[in-house]
CSV table of N, CA and C in Angstrom, one decimal:
chain,number,residue,atom,x,y,z
B,92,MET,N,1.1,-1.1,0.1
B,92,MET,CA,0.1,-0.1,0.1
B,92,MET,C,1.0,1.1,0.0
B,93,VAL,N,2.2,1.4,1.1
B,93,VAL,CA,2.5,1.9,0.7
B,93,VAL,C,3.4,2.9,-0.2
B,94,ARG,N,3.9,2.0,-1.1
B,94,ARG,CA,4.2,1.9,-2.2
B,94,ARG,C,4.0,2.7,-3.0
B,95,GLU,N,2.3,1.9,-3.2
B,95,GLU,CA,2.0,2.9,-4.4
B,95,GLU,C,1.4,3.9,-4.3
B,96,ILE,N,1.0,4.4,-3.0
B,96,ILE,CA,1.3,5.9,-2.1
B,96,ILE,C,2.5,6.9,-2.8
B,97,LEU,N,3.0,6.4,-2.6
B,97,LEU,CA,4.3,7.1,-2.6
B,97,LEU,C,4.6,7.3,-4.0
B,98,GLU,N,4.2,5.9,-5.2
B,98,GLU,CA,5.0,6.7,-6.2
B,98,GLU,C,3.5,7.5,-7.1
B,99,VAL,N,2.3,7.7,-6.5
B,99,VAL,CA,1.9,8.8,-7.2
B,99,VAL,C,2.0,10.7,-5.7
B,100,LEU,N,2.7,10.1,-4.7
B,100,LEU,CA,2.6,11.4,-4.3
B,100,LEU,C,4.3,11.9,-4.9
B,101,GLU,N,4.7,10.9,-5.2
B,101,GLU,CA,6.7,11.8,-5.6
B,101,GLU,C,6.5,12.6,-7.0
B,102,LYS,N,5.0,12.2,-8.0
B,102,LYS,CA,5.0,13.2,-8.6
B,102,LYS,C,3.9,14.2,-8.4
B,103,CYS,N,3.5,14.7,-7.7
B,103,CYS,CA,3.3,15.5,-6.9
B,103,CYS,C,4.4,17.2,-6.0
B,104,PRO,N,5.1,17.3,-6.7
B,104,PRO,CA,6.5,18.3,-6.0
B,104,PRO,C,5.7,19.3,-4.8
B,105,LEU,N,4.7,19.6,-4.8
B,105,LEU,CA,3.8,20.1,-3.6
B,105,LEU,C,4.1,19.6,-2.3
B,106,ALA,N,3.5,18.5,-2.3
B,106,ALA,CA,3.2,17.3,-1.4
B,106,ALA,C,4.1,17.2,-0.9
B,107,GLN,N,4.2,17.4,0.6
B,107,GLN,CA,5.2,16.9,2.0
B,107,GLN,C,3.8,16.3,2.4
B,108,TYR,N,4.8,15.4,2.8
B,108,TYR,CA,4.4,13.5,3.8
B,108,TYR,C,5.4,12.9,4.2
B,109,ALA,N,4.9,12.4,5.1
B,109,ALA,CA,5.8,11.5,6.3
B,109,ALA,C,5.1,10.8,6.3
B,110,LEU,N,6.1,9.1,6.5
B,110,LEU,CA,6.3,8.2,6.8
B,110,LEU,C,5.9,7.9,8.2
B,111,GLY,N,5.4,6.9,8.4
B,111,GLY,CA,5.1,6.2,9.9
B,111,GLY,C,5.0,4.7,9.5
B,112,LYS,N,4.6,4.3,10.5
B,112,LYS,CA,4.5,2.9,10.9
B,112,LYS,C,3.5,2.0,10.0
B,113,ASP,N,3.2,1.7,9.3
B,113,ASP,CA,2.0,1.3,8.5
B,113,ASP,C,1.0,2.6,8.4
B,114,LEU,N,1.6,3.5,8.3
B,114,LEU,CA,1.0,5.1,7.3
B,114,LEU,C,1.9,5.5,6.8
B,115,VAL,N,1.0,6.6,5.9
B,115,VAL,CA,1.4,7.4,5.4
B,115,VAL,C,0.4,8.7,5.6
B,116,ARG,N,1.4,10.2,5.8
B,116,ARG,CA,0.1,11.6,6.0
B,116,ARG,C,1.4,12.3,5.6
B,117,VAL,N,0.0,12.7,4.9
B,117,VAL,CA,0.2,14.1,3.7
B,117,VAL,C,0.3,15.7,4.7
B,118,LEU,N,0.8,16.1,5.1
B,118,LEU,CA,1.0,17.5,5.7
B,118,LEU,C,-0.4,18.2,4.8
B,119,PRO,N,-0.7,19.3,5.4
B,119,PRO,CA,-1.8,19.9,5.1
B,119,PRO,C,-1.0,21.4,4.3
B,120,PRO,N,-1.3,22.1,2.8
B,120,PRO,CA,-0.4,22.6,2.4
B,120,PRO,C,-0.1,24.5,3.1
B,121,THR,N,-1.5,24.5,3.4
B,121,THR,CA,-1.3,26.0,4.2
B,121,THR,C,-2.1,25.9,5.9
B,122,PRO,N,-1.6,26.4,6.5
B,122,PRO,CA,-2.3,26.7,7.6
B,122,PRO,C,-3.4,26.4,7.9
B,123,ASP,N,-4.3,26.5,7.4
B,123,ASP,CA,-6.0,26.6,7.2
B,123,ASP,C,-6.6,24.7,7.1
B,124,GLY,N,-5.6,24.1,6.5
B,124,GLY,CA,-5.9,22.7,5.8
B,124,GLY,C,-6.0,22.3,7.0
B,125,PHE,N,-5.3,21.1,6.3
B,125,PHE,CA,-5.3,19.2,7.5
B,125,PHE,C,-5.1,18.0,6.7
B,126,GLU,N,-4.7,17.3,7.5
B,126,GLU,CA,-3.7,16.5,7.2
B,126,GLU,C,-4.6,15.2,6.5
B,127,VAL,N,-4.1,14.2,5.6
B,127,VAL,CA,-4.9,13.1,5.3
B,127,VAL,C,-3.6,12.1,5.8
B,128,ILE,N,-4.2,11.4,5.9
B,128,ILE,CA,-3.5,9.8,6.5
B,128,ILE,C,-4.6,8.8,6.5
B,129,ILE,N,-3.9,7.4,5.7
B,129,ILE,CA,-4.0,6.3,4.9
B,129,ILE,C,-2.8,5.2,6.4
B,130,GLU,N,-4.0,4.3,7.2
B,130,GLU,CA,-3.0,3.5,7.9
B,130,GLU,C,-3.4,2.3,8.0
B,131,GLN,N,-2.4,1.2,7.7
B,131,GLN,CA,-2.8,-0.3,7.6
B,131,GLN,C,-3.2,0.0,9.1
B,132,ILE,N,-4.4,-0.9,9.3
B,132,ILE,CA,-5.0,-1.6,10.8
B,132,ILE,C,-4.9,-2.4,11.1
B,133,TRP,N,-5.2,-4.0,9.9
B,133,TRP,CA,-4.4,-5.2,10.1
B,133,TRP,C,-4.6,-5.5,8.6
B,134,GLU,N,-4.1,-6.5,8.1
B,134,GLU,CA,-4.4,-6.8,7.1
B,134,GLU,C,-5.5,-7.4,6.0
B,135,ASN,N,-5.1,-6.0,5.4
B,135,ASN,CA,-6.2,-5.6,4.2
B,135,ASN,C,-7.4,-4.9,5.3
B,136,HIS,N,-7.2,-4.2,5.9
B,136,HIS,CA,-7.9,-3.8,6.5
B,136,HIS,C,-7.6,-2.1,7.1
B,137,TYR,N,-7.4,-1.0,5.9
B,137,TYR,CA,-7.6,0.5,6.7
B,137,TYR,C,-7.9,1.5,6.8
B,138,SER,N,-7.6,2.5,7.2
B,138,SER,CA,-8.9,3.3,8.0
B,138,SER,C,-7.9,5.1,6.9
B,139,VAL,N,-9.4,5.7,6.7
B,139,VAL,CA,-8.4,6.8,6.5
B,139,VAL,C,-9.1,7.9,7.0
B,140,THR,N,-8.1,9.4,7.4
B,140,THR,CA,-8.2,10.3,8.1
B,140,THR,C,-8.3,11.6,7.4
B,141,TYR,N,-9.3,12.5,8.0
B,141,TYR,CA,-9.3,14.1,7.6
B,141,TYR,C,-10.3,14.8,7.7
B,142,GLY,N,-10.1,15.8,7.8
B,142,GLY,CA,-10.9,16.9,8.7
B,142,GLY,C,-12.0,15.8,9.1
B,143,GLY,N,-11.2,16.0,10.6
B,143,GLY,CA,-11.2,15.0,12.1
B,143,GLY,C,-12.7,13.9,11.6
B,144,GLY,N,-12.4,13.4,10.8
B,144,GLY,CA,-13.6,12.4,10.3
B,144,GLY,C,-12.1,10.6,9.5
B,145,THR,N,-13.1,10.0,10.4
B,145,THR,CA,-12.2,8.8,9.9
B,145,THR,C,-13.4,7.7,9.2
B,146,LYS,N,-12.5,7.1,8.3
B,146,LYS,CA,-13.3,5.6,7.4
B,146,LYS,C,-12.5,4.6,7.7
B,147,THR,N,-13.1,3.2,6.9
B,147,THR,CA,-12.1,2.4,7.0
B,147,THR,C,-12.5,1.2,6.5
B,148,PHE,N,-11.7,0.5,5.5
B,148,PHE,CA,-12.2,0.0,3.9
B,148,PHE,C,-11.3,-1.3,3.9
B,149,THR,N,-12.0,-1.9,3.1
B,149,THR,CA,-10.8,-3.2,2.8
B,149,THR,C,-10.8,-3.0,1.4
B,150,ARG,N,-10.9,-2.8,0.5
B,150,ARG,CA,-10.9,-2.8,-0.9
B,150,ARG,C,-10.5,-1.5,-1.4
B,151,TRP,N,-9.1,-1.7,-2.1
B,151,TRP,CA,-8.2,-1.2,-2.3
B,151,TRP,C,-8.5,0.6,-3.1
B,152,ARG,N,-9.3,0.7,-4.1
B,152,ARG,CA,-10.0,1.8,-5.3
B,152,ARG,C,-11.4,2.5,-3.9
B,153,LYS,N,-11.6,1.6,-2.5
B,153,LYS,CA,-12.8,3.1,-2.5
B,153,LYS,C,-11.7,3.5,-1.3
B,154,ARG,N,-10.2,2.9,-0.2
B,154,ARG,CA,-9.7,3.4,0.4
B,154,ARG,C,-8.2,4.9,-0.5
B,155,TRP,N,-8.1,4.1,-1.6
B,155,TRP,CA,-7.7,5.3,-2.2
B,155,TRP,C,-8.6,6.4,-2.9
B,156,GLY,N,-9.7,6.3,-3.3
B,156,GLY,CA,-10.6,7.3,-3.4
B,156,GLY,C,-10.6,8.2,-2.4
B,157,ALA,N,-11.1,7.4,-0.9
B,157,ALA,CA,-11.2,8.6,0.5
B,157,ALA,C,-9.6,9.2,0.8
B,158,PHE,N,-8.7,8.5,0.4
B,158,PHE,CA,-7.4,9.2,0.6
B,158,PHE,C,-7.1,10.0,-0.2
B,159,SER,N,-7.2,9.8,-1.3
B,159,SER,CA,-7.2,11.0,-2.4
B,159,SER,C,-7.4,12.7,-2.5
B,160,SER,N,-9.3,11.6,-2.5
B,160,SER,CA,-10.2,12.8,-2.0
B,160,SER,C,-10.4,14.0,-1.1
B,161,GLY,N,-8.9,14.0,-0.1
B,161,GLY,CA,-8.6,14.7,0.9
B,161,GLY,C,-7.5,15.1,0.9
B,162,LEU,N,-6.4,15.0,-0.5
B,162,LEU,CA,-5.5,15.7,-0.5
B,162,LEU,C,-5.4,16.9,-1.6
B,163,PRO,N,-5.3,17.5,-1.0
B,163,PRO,CA,-4.9,18.9,-0.9
B,163,PRO,C,-4.0,19.5,-2.6
B,164,ILE,N,-4.0,18.2,-3.4
B,164,ILE,CA,-2.8,18.4,-5.0
B,164,ILE,C,-4.1,17.4,-5.5
B,165,THR,N,-3.4,18.5,-6.7
B,165,THR,CA,-4.6,17.6,-8.0
B,165,THR,C,-3.7,16.6,-8.5
B,166,LEU,N,-4.1,15.0,-8.4
B,166,LEU,CA,-3.6,14.0,-9.0
B,166,LEU,C,-4.4,13.3,-10.2
B,167,ASP,N,-3.0,13.4,-11.3
B,167,ASP,CA,-3.2,13.0,-12.3
B,167,ASP,C,-3.2,11.5,-12.4
């Protein structure tokens, strides 16, 4: 999971992110923004947190959709 996310973020020069154990945290681009976090809870179960809310997913497309919709960058 982390590898796929990093491949996308590396294409976005303005994206600032941090890696943790089983998670990727994208930092807010401005003081008024919010961070976006995707974390592997256990095998094939992930949580996506942004804007004060958290959702859990087991399907890659749904968790990626939730994660990328919270990003403050444009993904091609």
